[in-house]
C-alpha positions as a Markdown table, in Angstrom:
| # | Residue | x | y | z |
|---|---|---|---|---|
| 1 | Unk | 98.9 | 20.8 | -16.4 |
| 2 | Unk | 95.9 | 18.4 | -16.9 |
| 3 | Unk | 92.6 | 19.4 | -18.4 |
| 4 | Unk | 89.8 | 17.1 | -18.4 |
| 5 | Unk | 86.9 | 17.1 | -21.7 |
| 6 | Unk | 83.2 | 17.7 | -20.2 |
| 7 | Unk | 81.5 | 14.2 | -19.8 |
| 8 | Unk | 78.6 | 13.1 | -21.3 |
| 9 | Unk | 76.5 | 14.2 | -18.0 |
| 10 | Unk | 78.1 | 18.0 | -18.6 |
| 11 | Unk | 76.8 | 18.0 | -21.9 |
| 12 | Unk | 73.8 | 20.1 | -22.3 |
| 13 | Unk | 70.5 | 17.9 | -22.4 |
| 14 | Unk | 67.7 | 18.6 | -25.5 |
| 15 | Unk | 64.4 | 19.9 | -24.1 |
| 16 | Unk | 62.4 | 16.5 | -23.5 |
| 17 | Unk | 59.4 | 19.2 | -22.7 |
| 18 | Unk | 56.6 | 18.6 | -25.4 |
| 19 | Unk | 56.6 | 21.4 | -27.7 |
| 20 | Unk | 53.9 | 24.1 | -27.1 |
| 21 | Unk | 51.9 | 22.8 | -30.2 |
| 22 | Unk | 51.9 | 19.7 | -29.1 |
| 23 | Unk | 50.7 | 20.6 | -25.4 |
| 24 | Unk | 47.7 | 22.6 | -27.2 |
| 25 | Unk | 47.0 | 19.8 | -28.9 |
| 26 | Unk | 46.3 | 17.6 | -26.5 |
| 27 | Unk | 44.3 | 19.5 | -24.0 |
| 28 | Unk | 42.0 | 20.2 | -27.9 |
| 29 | Unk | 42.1 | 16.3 | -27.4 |
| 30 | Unk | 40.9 | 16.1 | -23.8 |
| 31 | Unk | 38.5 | 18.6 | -24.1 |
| 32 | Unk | 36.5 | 16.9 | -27.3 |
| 33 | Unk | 36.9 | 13.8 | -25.3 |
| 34 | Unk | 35.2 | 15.2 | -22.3 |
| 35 | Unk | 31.6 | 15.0 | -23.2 |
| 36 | Unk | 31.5 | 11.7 | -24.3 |
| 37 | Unk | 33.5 | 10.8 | -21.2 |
| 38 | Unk | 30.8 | 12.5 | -19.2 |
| 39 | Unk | 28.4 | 10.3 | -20.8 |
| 40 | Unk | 30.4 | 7.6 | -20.3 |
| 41 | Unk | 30.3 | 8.1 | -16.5 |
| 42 | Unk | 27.3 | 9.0 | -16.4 |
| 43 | Unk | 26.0 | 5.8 | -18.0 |
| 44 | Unk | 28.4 | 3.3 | -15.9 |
| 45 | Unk | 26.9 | 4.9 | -12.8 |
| 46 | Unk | 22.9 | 4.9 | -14.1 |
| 47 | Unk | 24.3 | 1.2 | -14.8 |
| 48 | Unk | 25.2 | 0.6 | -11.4 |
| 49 | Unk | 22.4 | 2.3 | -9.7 |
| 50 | Unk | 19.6 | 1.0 | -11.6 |
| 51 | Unk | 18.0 | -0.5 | -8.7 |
| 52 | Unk | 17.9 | 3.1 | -7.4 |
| 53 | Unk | 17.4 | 5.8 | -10.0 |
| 54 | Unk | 13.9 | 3.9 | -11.5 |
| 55 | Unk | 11.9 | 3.7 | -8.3 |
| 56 | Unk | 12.7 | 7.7 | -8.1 |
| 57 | Unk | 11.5 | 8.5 | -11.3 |
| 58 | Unk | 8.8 | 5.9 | -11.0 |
| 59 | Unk | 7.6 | 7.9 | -7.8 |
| 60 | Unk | 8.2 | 11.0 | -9.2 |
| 61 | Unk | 6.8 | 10.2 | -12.5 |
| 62 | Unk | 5.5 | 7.0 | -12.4 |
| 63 | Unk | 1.7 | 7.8 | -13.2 |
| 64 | Unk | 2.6 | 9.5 | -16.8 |
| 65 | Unk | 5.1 | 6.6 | -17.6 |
| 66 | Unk | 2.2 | 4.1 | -17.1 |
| 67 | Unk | 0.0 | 6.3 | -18.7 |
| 68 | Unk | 1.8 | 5.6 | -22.1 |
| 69 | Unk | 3.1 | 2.2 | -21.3 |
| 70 | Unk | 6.5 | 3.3 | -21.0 |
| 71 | Unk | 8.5 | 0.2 | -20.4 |
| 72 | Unk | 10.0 | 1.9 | -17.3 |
| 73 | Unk | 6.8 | 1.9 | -15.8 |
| 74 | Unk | 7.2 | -0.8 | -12.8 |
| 75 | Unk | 4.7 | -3.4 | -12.6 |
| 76 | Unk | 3.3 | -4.4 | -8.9 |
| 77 | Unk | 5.2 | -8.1 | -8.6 |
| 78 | Unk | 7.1 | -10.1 | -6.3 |
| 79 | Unk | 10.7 | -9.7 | -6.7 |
| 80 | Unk | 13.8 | -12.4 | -6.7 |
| 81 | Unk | 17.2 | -11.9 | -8.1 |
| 82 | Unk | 16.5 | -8.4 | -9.3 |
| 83 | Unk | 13.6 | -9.5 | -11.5 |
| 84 | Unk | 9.8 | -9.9 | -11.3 |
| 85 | Unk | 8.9 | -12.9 | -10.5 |
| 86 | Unk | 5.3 | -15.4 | -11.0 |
| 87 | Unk | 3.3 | -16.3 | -7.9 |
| 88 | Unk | 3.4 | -20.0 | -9.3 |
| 89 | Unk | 7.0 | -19.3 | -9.7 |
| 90 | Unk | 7.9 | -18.6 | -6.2 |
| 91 | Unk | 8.0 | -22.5 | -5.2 |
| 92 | Unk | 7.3 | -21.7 | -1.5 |
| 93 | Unk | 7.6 | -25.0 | 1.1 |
| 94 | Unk | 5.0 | -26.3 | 2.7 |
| 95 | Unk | 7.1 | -26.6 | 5.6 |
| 96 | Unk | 6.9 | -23.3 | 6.7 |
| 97 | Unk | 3.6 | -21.9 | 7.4 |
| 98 | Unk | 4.3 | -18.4 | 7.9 |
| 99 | Unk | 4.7 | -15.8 | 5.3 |
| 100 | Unk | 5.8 | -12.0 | 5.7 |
| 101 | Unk | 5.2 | -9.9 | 2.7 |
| 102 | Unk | 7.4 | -6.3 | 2.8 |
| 103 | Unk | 6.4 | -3.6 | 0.8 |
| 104 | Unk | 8.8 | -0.1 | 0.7 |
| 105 | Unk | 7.9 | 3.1 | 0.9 |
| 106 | Unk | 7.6 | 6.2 | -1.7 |
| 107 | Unk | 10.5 | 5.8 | -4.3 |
| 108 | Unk | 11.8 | 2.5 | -2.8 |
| 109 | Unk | 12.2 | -1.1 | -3.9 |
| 110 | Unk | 12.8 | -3.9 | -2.4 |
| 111 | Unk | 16.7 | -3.7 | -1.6 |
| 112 | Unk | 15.8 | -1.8 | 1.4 |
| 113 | Unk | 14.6 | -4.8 | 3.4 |
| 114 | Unk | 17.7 | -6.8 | 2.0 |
| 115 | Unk | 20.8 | -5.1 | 1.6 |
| 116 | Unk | 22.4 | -2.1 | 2.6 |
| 117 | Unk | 26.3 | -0.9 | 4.2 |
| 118 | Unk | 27.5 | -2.6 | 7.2 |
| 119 | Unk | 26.4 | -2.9 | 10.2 |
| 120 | Unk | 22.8 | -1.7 | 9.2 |
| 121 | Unk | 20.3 | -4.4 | 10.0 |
| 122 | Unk | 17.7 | -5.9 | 7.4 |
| 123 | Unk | 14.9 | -7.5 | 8.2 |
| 124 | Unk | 13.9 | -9.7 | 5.4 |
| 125 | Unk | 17.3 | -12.2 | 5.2 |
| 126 | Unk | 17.8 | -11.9 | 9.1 |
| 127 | Unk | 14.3 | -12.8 | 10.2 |
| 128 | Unk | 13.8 | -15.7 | 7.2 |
| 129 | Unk | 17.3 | -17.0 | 9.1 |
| 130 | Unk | 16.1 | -16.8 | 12.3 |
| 131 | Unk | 12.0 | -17.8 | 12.0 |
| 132 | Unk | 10.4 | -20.8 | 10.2 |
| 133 | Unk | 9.3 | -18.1 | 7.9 |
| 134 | Unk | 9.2 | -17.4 | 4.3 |
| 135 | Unk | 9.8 | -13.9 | 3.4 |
| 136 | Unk | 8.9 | -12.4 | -0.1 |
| 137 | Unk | 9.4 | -8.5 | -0.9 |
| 138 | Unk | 6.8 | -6.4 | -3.3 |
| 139 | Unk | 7.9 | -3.8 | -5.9 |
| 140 | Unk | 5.6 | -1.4 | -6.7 |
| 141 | Unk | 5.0 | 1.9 | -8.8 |
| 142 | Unk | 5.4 | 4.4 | -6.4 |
| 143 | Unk | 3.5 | 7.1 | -8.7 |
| 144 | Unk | 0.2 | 5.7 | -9.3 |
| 145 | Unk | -2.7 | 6.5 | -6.7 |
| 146 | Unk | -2.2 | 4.7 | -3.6 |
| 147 | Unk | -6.0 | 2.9 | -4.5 |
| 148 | Unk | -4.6 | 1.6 | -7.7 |
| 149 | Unk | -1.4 | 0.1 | -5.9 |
| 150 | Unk | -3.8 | -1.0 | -3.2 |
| 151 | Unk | -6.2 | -2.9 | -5.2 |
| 152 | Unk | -3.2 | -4.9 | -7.3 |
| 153 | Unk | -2.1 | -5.8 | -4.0 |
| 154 | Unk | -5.2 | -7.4 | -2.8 |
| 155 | Unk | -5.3 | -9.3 | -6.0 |
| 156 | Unk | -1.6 | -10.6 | -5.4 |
| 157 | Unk | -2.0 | -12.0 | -1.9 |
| 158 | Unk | -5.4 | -13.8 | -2.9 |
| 159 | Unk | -3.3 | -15.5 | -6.0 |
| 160 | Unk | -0.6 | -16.3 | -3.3 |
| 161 | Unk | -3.0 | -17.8 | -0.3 |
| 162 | Unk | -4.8 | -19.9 | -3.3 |
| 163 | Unk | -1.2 | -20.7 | -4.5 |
| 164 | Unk | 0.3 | -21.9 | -1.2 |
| 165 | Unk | -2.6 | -22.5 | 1.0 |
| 166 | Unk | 0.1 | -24.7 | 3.5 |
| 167 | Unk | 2.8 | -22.2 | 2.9 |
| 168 | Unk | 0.1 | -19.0 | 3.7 |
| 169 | Unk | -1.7 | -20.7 | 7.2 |
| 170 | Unk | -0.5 | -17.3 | 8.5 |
| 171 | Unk | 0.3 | -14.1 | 6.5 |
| 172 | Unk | 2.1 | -11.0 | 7.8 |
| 173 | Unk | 2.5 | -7.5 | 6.3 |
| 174 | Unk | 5.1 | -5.0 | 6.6 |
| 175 | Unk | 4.7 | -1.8 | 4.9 |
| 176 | Unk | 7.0 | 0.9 | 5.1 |
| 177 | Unk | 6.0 | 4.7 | 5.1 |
| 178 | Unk | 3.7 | 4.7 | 1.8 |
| 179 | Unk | 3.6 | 1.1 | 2.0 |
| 180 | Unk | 1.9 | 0.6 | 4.8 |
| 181 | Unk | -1.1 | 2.8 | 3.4 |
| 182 | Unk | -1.0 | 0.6 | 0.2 |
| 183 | Unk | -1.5 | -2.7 | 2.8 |
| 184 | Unk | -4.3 | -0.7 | 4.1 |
| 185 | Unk | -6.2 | 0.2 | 1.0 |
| 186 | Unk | -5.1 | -3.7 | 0.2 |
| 187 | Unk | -7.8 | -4.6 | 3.1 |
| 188 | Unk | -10.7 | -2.0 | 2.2 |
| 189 | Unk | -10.8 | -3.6 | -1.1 |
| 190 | Unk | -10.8 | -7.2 | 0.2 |
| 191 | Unk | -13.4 | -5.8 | 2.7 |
| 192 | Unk | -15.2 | -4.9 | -0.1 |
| 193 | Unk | -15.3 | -8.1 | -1.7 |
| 194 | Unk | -16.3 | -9.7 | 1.2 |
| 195 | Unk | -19.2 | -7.5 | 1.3 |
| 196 | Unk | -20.4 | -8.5 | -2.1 |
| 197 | Unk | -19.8 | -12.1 | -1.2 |
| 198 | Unk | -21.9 | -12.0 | 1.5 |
| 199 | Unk | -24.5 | -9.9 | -0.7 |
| 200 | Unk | -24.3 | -13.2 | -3.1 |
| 201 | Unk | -24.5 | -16.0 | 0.3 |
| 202 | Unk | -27.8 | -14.3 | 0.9 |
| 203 | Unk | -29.4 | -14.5 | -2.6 |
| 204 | Unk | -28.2 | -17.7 | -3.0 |
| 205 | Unk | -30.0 | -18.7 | 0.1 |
| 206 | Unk | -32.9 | -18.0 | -1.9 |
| 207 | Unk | -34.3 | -21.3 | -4.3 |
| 208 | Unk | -31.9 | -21.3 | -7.2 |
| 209 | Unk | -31.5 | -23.5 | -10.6 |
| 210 | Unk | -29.3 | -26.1 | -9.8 |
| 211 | Unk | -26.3 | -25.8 | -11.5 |
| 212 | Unk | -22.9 | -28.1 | -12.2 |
| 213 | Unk | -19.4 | -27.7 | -10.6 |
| 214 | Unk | -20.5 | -24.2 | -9.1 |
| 215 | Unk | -16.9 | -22.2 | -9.5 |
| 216 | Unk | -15.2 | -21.8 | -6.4 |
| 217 | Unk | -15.1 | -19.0 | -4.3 |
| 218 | Unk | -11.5 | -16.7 | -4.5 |
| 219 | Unk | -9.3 | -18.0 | -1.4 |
| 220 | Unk | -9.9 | -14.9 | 1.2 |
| 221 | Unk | -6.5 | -13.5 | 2.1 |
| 222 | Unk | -7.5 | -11.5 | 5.2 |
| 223 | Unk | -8.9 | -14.6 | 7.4 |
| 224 | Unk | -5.3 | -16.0 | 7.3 |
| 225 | Unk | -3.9 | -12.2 | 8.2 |
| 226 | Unk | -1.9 | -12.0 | 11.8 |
| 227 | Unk | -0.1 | -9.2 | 11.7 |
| 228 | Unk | 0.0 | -5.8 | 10.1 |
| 229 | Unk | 3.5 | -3.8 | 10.8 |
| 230 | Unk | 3.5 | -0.2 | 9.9 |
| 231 | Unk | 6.6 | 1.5 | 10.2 |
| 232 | Unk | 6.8 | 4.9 | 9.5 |
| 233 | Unk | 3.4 | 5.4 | 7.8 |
| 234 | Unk | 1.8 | 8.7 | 7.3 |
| 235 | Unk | -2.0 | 7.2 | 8.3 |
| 236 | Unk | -3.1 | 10.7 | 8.6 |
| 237 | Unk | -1.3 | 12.4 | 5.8 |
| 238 | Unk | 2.1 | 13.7 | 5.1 |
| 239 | Unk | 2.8 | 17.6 | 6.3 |
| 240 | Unk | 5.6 | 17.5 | 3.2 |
| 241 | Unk | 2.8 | 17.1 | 1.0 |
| 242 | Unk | 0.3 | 19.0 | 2.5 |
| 243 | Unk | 2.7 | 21.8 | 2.5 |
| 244 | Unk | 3.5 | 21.2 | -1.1 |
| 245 | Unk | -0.8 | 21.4 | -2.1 |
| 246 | Unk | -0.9 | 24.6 | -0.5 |
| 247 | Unk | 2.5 | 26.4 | -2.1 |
| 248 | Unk | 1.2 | 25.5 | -5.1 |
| 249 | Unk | -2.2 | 27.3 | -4.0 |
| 250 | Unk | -1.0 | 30.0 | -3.4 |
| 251 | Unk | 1.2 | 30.3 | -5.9 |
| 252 | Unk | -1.3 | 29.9 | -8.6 |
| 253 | Unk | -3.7 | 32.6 | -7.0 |
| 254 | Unk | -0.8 | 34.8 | -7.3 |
| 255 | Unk | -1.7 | 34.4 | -10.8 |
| 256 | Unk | 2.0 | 36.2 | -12.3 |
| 257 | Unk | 3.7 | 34.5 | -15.0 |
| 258 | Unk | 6.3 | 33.0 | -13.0 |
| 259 | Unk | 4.2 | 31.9 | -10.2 |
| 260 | Unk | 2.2 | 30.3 | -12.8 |
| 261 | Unk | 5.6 | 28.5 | -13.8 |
| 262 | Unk | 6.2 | 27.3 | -10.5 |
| 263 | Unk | 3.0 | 26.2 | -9.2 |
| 264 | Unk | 2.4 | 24.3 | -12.9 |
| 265 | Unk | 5.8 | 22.6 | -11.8 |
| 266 | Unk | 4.5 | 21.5 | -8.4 |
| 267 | Unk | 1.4 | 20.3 | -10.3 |
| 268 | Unk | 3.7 | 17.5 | -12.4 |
| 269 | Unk | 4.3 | 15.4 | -9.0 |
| 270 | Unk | 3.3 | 11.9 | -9.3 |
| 271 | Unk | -0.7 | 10.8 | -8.1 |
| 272 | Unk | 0.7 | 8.8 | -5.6 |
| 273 | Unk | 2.9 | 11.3 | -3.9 |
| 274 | Unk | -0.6 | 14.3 | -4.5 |
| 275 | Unk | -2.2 | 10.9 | -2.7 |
| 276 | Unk | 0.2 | 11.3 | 0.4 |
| 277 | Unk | -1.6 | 14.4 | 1.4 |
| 278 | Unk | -4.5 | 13.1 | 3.4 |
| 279 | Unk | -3.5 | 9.5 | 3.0 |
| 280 | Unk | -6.5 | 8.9 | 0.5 |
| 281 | Unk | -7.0 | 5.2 | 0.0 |
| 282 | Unk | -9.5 | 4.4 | -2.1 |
| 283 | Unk | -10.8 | 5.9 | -5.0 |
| 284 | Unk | -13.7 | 8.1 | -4.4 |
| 285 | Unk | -11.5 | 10.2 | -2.5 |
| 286 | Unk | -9.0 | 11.2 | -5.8 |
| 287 | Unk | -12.0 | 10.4 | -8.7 |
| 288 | Unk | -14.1 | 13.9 | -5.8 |
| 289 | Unk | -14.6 | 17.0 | -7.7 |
| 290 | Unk | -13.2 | 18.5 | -4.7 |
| 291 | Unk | -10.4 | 16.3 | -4.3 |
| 292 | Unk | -8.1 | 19.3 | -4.6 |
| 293 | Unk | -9.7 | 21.6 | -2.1 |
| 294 | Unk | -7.8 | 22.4 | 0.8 |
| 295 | Unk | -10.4 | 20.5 | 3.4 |
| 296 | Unk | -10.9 | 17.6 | 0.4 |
| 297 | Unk | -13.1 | 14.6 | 1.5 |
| 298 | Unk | -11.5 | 11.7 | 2.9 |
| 299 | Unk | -13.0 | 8.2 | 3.5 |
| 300 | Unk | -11.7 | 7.0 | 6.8 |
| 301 | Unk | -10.7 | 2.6 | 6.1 |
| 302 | Unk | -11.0 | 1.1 | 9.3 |
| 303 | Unk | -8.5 | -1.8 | 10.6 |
| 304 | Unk | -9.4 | -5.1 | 9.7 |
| 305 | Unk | -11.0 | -7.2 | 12.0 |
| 306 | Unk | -9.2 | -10.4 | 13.8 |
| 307 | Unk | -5.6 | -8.4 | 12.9 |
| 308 | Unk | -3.3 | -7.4 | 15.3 |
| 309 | Unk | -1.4 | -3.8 | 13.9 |
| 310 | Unk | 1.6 | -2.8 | 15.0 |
| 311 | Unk | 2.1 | 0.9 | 14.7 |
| 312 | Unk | 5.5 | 2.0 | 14.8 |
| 313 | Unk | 6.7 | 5.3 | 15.3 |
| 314 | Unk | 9.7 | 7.4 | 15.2 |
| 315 | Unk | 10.8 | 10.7 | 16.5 |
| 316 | Unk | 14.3 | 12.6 | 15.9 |
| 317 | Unk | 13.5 | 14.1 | 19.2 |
| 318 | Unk | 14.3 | 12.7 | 22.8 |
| 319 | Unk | 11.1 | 13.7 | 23.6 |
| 320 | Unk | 8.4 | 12.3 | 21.8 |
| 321 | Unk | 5.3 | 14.0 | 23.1 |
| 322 | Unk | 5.8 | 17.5 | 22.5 |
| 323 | Unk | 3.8 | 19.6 | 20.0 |
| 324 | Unk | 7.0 | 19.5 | 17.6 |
| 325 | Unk | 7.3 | 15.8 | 17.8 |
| 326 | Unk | 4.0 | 15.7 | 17.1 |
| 327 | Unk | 4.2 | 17.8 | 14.0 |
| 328 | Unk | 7.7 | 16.6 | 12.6 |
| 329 | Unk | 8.2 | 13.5 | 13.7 |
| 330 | Unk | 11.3 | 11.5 | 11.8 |
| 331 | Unk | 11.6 | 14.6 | 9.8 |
| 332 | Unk | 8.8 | 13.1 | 7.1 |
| 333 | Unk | 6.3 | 11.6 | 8.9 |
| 334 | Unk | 4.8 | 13.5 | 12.2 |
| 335 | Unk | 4.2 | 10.9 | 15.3 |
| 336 | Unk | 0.8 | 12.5 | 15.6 |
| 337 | Unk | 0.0 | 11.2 | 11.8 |
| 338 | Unk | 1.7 | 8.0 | 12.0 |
| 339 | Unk | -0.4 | 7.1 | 15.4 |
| 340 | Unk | -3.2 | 7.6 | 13.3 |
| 341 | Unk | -6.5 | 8.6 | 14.5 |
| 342 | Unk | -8.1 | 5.6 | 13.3 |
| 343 | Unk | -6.1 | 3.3 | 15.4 |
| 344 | Unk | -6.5 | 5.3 | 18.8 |
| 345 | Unk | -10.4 | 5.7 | 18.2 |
| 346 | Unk | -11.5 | 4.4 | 21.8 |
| 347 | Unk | -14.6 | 3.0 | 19.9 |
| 348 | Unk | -12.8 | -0.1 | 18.3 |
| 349 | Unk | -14.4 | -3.0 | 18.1 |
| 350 | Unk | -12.8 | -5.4 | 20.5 |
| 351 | Unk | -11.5 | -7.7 | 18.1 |
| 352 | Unk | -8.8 | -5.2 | 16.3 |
| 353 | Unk | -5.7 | -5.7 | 18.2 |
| 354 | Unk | -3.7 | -2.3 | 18.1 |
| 355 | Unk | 0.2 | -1.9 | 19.6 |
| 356 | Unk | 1.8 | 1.7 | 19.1 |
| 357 | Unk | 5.7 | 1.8 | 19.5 |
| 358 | Unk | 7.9 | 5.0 | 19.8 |
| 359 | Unk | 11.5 | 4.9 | 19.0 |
| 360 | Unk | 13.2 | 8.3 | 20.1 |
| 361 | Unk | 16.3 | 9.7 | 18.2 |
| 362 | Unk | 15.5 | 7.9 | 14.9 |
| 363 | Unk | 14.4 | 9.3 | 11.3 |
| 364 | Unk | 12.7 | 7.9 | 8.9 |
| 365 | Unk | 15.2 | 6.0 | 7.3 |
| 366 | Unk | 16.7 | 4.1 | 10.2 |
| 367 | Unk | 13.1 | 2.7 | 10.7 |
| 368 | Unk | 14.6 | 0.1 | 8.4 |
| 369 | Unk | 18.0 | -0.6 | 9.9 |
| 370 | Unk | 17.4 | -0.6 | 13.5 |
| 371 | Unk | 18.0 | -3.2 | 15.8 |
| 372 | Unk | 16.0 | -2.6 | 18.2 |
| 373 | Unk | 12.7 | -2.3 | 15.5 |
| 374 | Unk | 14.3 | -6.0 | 14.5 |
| 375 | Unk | 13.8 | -7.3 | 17.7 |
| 376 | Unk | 10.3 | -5.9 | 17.8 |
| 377 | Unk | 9.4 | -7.2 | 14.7 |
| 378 | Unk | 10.5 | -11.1 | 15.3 |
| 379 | Unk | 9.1 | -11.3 | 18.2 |
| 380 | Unk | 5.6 | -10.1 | 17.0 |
| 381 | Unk | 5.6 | -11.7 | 14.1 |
């Protein structure tokens, strides 16, 4: 009889399991590694959406950030290659005399006219392809009053035009949602300065002391405007915000402690979104003891004369002239506010140039990544 010995593979096996020590050890191990993990992630991702996360808090705080000079606070510029960047700096050719200027909306920069996922259209690269155009993109703090955005504006084109007088023979804006108002304050304060230019032609009409090398007169960026594109603007007033004024209203008649919390909350939103309410533009309206009344005054800014607007508008409905169109619009701005009631006042003069679009079955965002608003814009501009 033949007996066979157990083989090596019969044998019994030691437990290659870690030992229950061991196993507690190392989820102690994982779990004090977790926070800084956590922080970790959290850093690579602020990292990698920079471009994103500072124009939100800038909107949603940006007035107390440049209240303190906070270095986060973003400075009204020109942008290339992810940086602020010099008027004289911007080498523009005299070959091209067109330039469009874009300006984003509440919370934005200036990636949304550039980049964005596949097969979304932008505007700026495609339409500086496709026109003898140069194209240059604004960043802007999205907190601060409209007016104060506004008036750093106006003081930016008149360096460019003096800059690049070949490059500037014609100058078009593009303003998205809050943008466009900031384009519009822009004009009331160059308005204004024309005013007070003419106020000094007059007197100087008058016999004056002759003097030497009088100082010249700053270029005047509206006479070389063509075209003013608003897409998506709240021209009279966003019901988000309007909403928002009265909640907190109410809230703080209710006068309980934890009403008191929540309106005070309300109350830290940014100037330029409080702004958004009634579209206020210049700065009487926000400097009014009554600016936080529920009627508040509001000081209507005409179009600028000799300028052809563009007002384009968008509806998430297939219908856009019903009541709730009207009202809700692209889900942020109302059609009935981005008409505007200044640009359909019958009682225009006849040389402001106004052209109203509707786009049906778009929101606010695709605004910026439509084609058929791309095919608008180049061939209006």
């Amino acid at each position: 009889m033949t007996t066979t010995s157990p083989t090596n593979d019969d044998a019994p096996q030691p437990d290659k399991r870690p030992s229950r020590l061991r196993r507690a050890a190392q989820a102690v191990s994982r779990a004090a590694r977790l926070p800084f993990d956590g922080l970790g992630y959290l850093y690579r991702t602020g990292q990698e959406n920079k471009h994103f996360t500072l124009p939100v808090l800038n909107g949603a705080f940006g007035d107390q950030l440049a209240a303190r000079h906070d270095p986060r606070a973003i400075r009204l510029s020109f942008r290339r290659h992810d940086a602020d960047v010099a008027v004289a700096d911007l080498r523009l050719s005299a070959e091209r005399h067109k330039t469009v200027v874009f300006l984003h909306g509440l919370m934005g920069d200036e990636y949304i006219w550039q980049t964005g996922p596949e097969p979304a259209v932008r505007y700026g690269p495609r339409l500086q392809q496709e026109q003898p155009v140069h194209c240059l993109y604004v960043r802007y703090n999205t907190g601060l009053h409209i007016s104060e955005n506004g008036r750093a504006l106006h003081h930016l084109l008149a360096e460019l035009v003096a800059t690049y007088p070949a490059a500037t023979r014609e100058l078009v804006l593009v303003g998205h949602s809050m943008g466009g108002l900031v384009v519009r304050s822009a004009g009331h304060f160059a308005a204004m300065k024309n005013e007070e230019s003419g106020m000094r032609n007059a007197a100087s009409a008058l016999p004056q002391p002759e003097t030497r090398n009088p100082k010249p007169e700053t270029e005047n960026w509206p006479q070389r405007l063509k075209s003013v594109f608003l897409l998506g603007v709240p021209n009279d007033g966003s019901f988000l915000e309007q909403n928002s004024h009265l909640t907190s209203t109410i809230l703080r008649k209710i006068n309980l402690r934890p009403t008191r919390f929540i309106s005070g909350l309300l109350d830290r939103r940014s100037n330029g979104i409080k702004d958004l309410r009634h579209a206020r533009l210049v700065d009487e309206d926000w400097l009014s003891p009554h600016a936080d009344d529920l009627l508040p005054p509001r000081t209507v800014v005409p179009p600028l004369p000799g300028v052809h607007y563009h007002v384009l508008v968008a509806s998430v409905l297939k219908s856009v002239g019903s009541a709730l169109a009207d009202y809700f619009g692209d889900g942020l701005v109302g059609t009935g506010s981005a008409r505007g009631t200044v640009f359909g006042d019958p009682a225009l003069p006849l040389d402001i140039y106004v052209s109203t679009r509707t786009f049906a079955q778009q929101h606010h965002g695709t605004l910026l990544a439509n084609e058929e608003v791309y095919q608008y814009l180049r061939a209006q501009v």
